[in-house]
């Protein structure tokens, strides 16, 4: 590693490039399967679904996105850092959007456009990092406490119900709560490691809903929090960057805000009507990764329960990924699709596990396993839009649990009914040429959630330093 302000040699790469072993290893590496060699098999699985596309005429499209930033609190203490998350959510009334969309016969109206852009919510979440002591606690305990306080914050309240309540509702569907004295208690199993000491808890810990915390049997003078069920502190680093922990937290917050919106609207008769014909769009796949991944199971159950009792057209939950292996594969086979399906036709390619392990994630550790078994609550499809754009579309599984021959069930298109046509209809209605393979609602959500590293990041650095870095 160079010293501070020391510049590296311009010829530093020359030795690497001349090393025969390095070159030999590179030549043995492969990063994708040539689609031309398997074109017939690939094309045989692609479907022309042009006639099945259903463009929404009414209802809301609600999109969510998130971003994170890590700020150093002082030049003199570069290892002391704070994390800042921002979650954005936009609501677009489809009927109002048609009025300004020329493709629907509408006329662009700056006032109406500005009104649509104002229908948004942003949530700012501060999380402590390495070298930070919140109320005198250690950095790891500070991170846990700041996470707990974020869930209890009024900023997430919807219809007077907070995000912590929604988290407990989800845990209840999984049997991870008990009722004592007329109050729900979250159960942290005794076989879990104590997040304070690192030792096994040794006994179940019951955390009451009202207080949200209870003493740890391994550290009686310190608290376990309800949010410890998410295990986010396991990714926390006492020294150095905590970008991974913040990314995990952001991923969990994005999906919990989605669940929060659905569950709170579904809770009362007078708000349940809002869910009819609505579409909830998440940036990225319908999956929760890392330590909080188990949360995907109750979210999957919740979506199925809400949809099964909905009146009229049930709400639809979709995810759209802009990057990743599936998108890269879609762009790789895009010329093949164009040869078979001309521009103007919409093409769907279901990503079965067999297809994924053969053409996308070849060399997977266990190619017989159900992909996303511990993380995902939605199925991936490649969509080539009528305008020849590639999307990775994820649609919530139409099942409450992953039982039976789930690998076959999740790609049974009949099980999705009109959901596939509705989802593609949203993509094609809100397609935009502003960015490659983008859609307007996702762009608006990203715009209100994004934190640019320049200049916004530097502004946040100055903001953090002005308060903490004294």
PDB file of N, CA, C and O in Angstrom, residues 174 297 300-301 304 373 397-404 406 409:
ATOM      1  N   UNK A 174     -45.232 -15.883  10.979  1.00  0.00           N
ATOM      2  CA  UNK A 174     -44.271 -16.988  10.973  1.00  0.00           C
ATOM      3  C   UNK A 174     -44.226 -17.717  12.310  1.00  0.00           C
ATOM      4  O   UNK A 174     -43.383 -18.593  12.507  1.00  0.00           O
ATOM      5  N   UNK A 297     -39.980 -14.772   3.744  1.00  0.00           N
ATOM      6  CA  UNK A 297     -41.058 -15.755   3.884  1.00  0.00           C
ATOM      7  C   UNK A 297     -42.363 -15.121   4.370  1.00  0.00           C
ATOM      8  O   UNK A 297     -43.419 -15.348   3.753  1.00  0.00           O
ATOM      9  N   UNK A 300     -43.873 -12.984   1.627  1.00  0.00           N
ATOM     10  CA  UNK A 300     -44.510 -13.826   0.607  1.00  0.00           C
ATOM     11  C   UNK A 300     -45.901 -14.264   1.060  1.00  0.00           C
ATOM     12  O   UNK A 300     -46.877 -14.194   0.289  1.00  0.00           O
ATOM     13  N   UNK A 301     -46.023 -14.680   2.331  1.00  0.00           N
ATOM     14  CA  UNK A 301     -47.334 -15.081   2.866  1.00  0.00           C
ATOM     15  C   UNK A 301     -48.299 -13.903   2.893  1.00  0.00           C
ATOM     16  O   UNK A 301     -49.477 -14.042   2.555  1.00  0.00           O
ATOM     17  N   UNK A 304     -49.713 -12.974  -0.575  1.00  0.00           N
ATOM     18  CA  UNK A 304     -50.707 -13.952  -1.016  1.00  0.00           C
ATOM     19  C   UNK A 304     -52.021 -13.760  -0.265  1.00  0.00           C
ATOM     20  O   UNK A 304     -53.106 -13.833  -0.866  1.00  0.00           O
ATOM     21  N   UNK A 373     -34.187 -20.007  -2.765  1.00  0.00           N
ATOM     22  CA  UNK A 373     -35.022 -20.674  -1.767  1.00  0.00           C
ATOM     23  C   UNK A 373     -35.025 -19.944  -0.426  1.00  0.00           C
ATOM     24  O   UNK A 373     -36.035 -19.910   0.274  1.00  0.00           O
ATOM     25  N   UNK A 397     -44.468 -14.467  -6.247  1.00  0.00           N
ATOM     26  CA  UNK A 397     -44.991 -15.823  -6.399  1.00  0.00           C
ATOM     27  C   UNK A 397     -46.477 -15.861  -6.049  1.00  0.00           C
ATOM     28  O   UNK A 397     -46.891 -15.281  -5.041  1.00  0.00           O
ATOM     29  N   UNK A 398     -47.280 -16.555  -6.842  1.00  0.00           N
ATOM     30  CA  UNK A 398     -48.718 -16.662  -6.528  1.00  0.00           C
ATOM     31  C   UNK A 398     -49.018 -17.771  -5.532  1.00  0.00           C
ATOM     32  O   UNK A 398     -50.038 -18.450  -5.630  1.00  0.00           O
ATOM     33  N   UNK A 399     -48.117 -17.978  -4.575  1.00  0.00           N
ATOM     34  CA  UNK A 399     -48.264 -19.031  -3.574  1.00  0.00           C
ATOM     35  C   UNK A 399     -47.882 -18.466  -2.203  1.00  0.00           C
ATOM     36  O   UNK A 399     -47.058 -17.558  -2.110  1.00  0.00           O
ATOM     37  N   UNK A 400     -48.446 -19.026  -1.123  1.00  0.00           N
ATOM     38  CA  UNK A 400     -48.087 -18.524   0.209  1.00  0.00           C
ATOM     39  C   UNK A 400     -46.759 -19.066   0.724  1.00  0.00           C
ATOM     40  O   UNK A 400     -46.083 -18.420   1.516  1.00  0.00           O
ATOM     41  N   UNK A 401     -46.390 -20.283   0.305  1.00  0.00           N
ATOM     42  CA  UNK A 401     -45.158 -20.915   0.783  1.00  0.00           C
ATOM     43  C   UNK A 401     -44.490 -21.655  -0.370  1.00  0.00           C
ATOM     44  O   UNK A 401     -45.092 -21.875  -1.428  1.00  0.00           O
ATOM     45  N   UNK A 402     -43.263 -22.079  -0.138  1.00  0.00           N
ATOM     46  CA  UNK A 402     -42.515 -22.848  -1.131  1.00  0.00           C
ATOM     47  C   UNK A 402     -42.608 -24.327  -0.773  1.00  0.00           C
ATOM     48  O   UNK A 402     -41.733 -24.874  -0.100  1.00  0.00           O
ATOM     49  N   UNK A 403     -43.666 -24.957  -1.233  1.00  0.00           N
ATOM     50  CA  UNK A 403     -43.888 -26.363  -0.924  1.00  0.00           C
ATOM     51  C   UNK A 403     -44.074 -27.147  -2.211  1.00  0.00           C
ATOM     52  O   UNK A 403     -44.259 -26.563  -3.286  1.00  0.00           O
ATOM     53  N   UNK A 404     -44.051 -28.476  -2.103  1.00  0.00           N
ATOM     54  CA  UNK A 404     -44.238 -29.319  -3.279  1.00  0.00           C
ATOM     55  C   UNK A 404     -43.077 -29.169  -4.260  1.00  0.00           C
ATOM     56  O   UNK A 404     -41.955 -28.828  -3.895  1.00  0.00           O
ATOM     57  N   UNK A 406     -41.689 -26.976  -6.102  1.00  0.00           N
ATOM     58  CA  UNK A 406     -41.744 -25.527  -6.289  1.00  0.00           C
ATOM     59  C   UNK A 406     -40.985 -25.075  -7.531  1.00  0.00           C
ATOM     60  O   UNK A 406     -41.349 -24.070  -8.148  1.00  0.00           O
ATOM     61  N   UNK A 409     -43.568 -25.340 -10.087  1.00  0.00           N
ATOM     62  CA  UNK A 409     -44.718 -24.477  -9.803  1.00  0.00           C
ATOM     63  C   UNK A 409     -44.440 -23.014 -10.133  1.00  0.00           C
ATOM     64  O   UNK A 409     -45.290 -22.305 -10.676  1.00  0.00           O
TER      65      UNK A 409
END
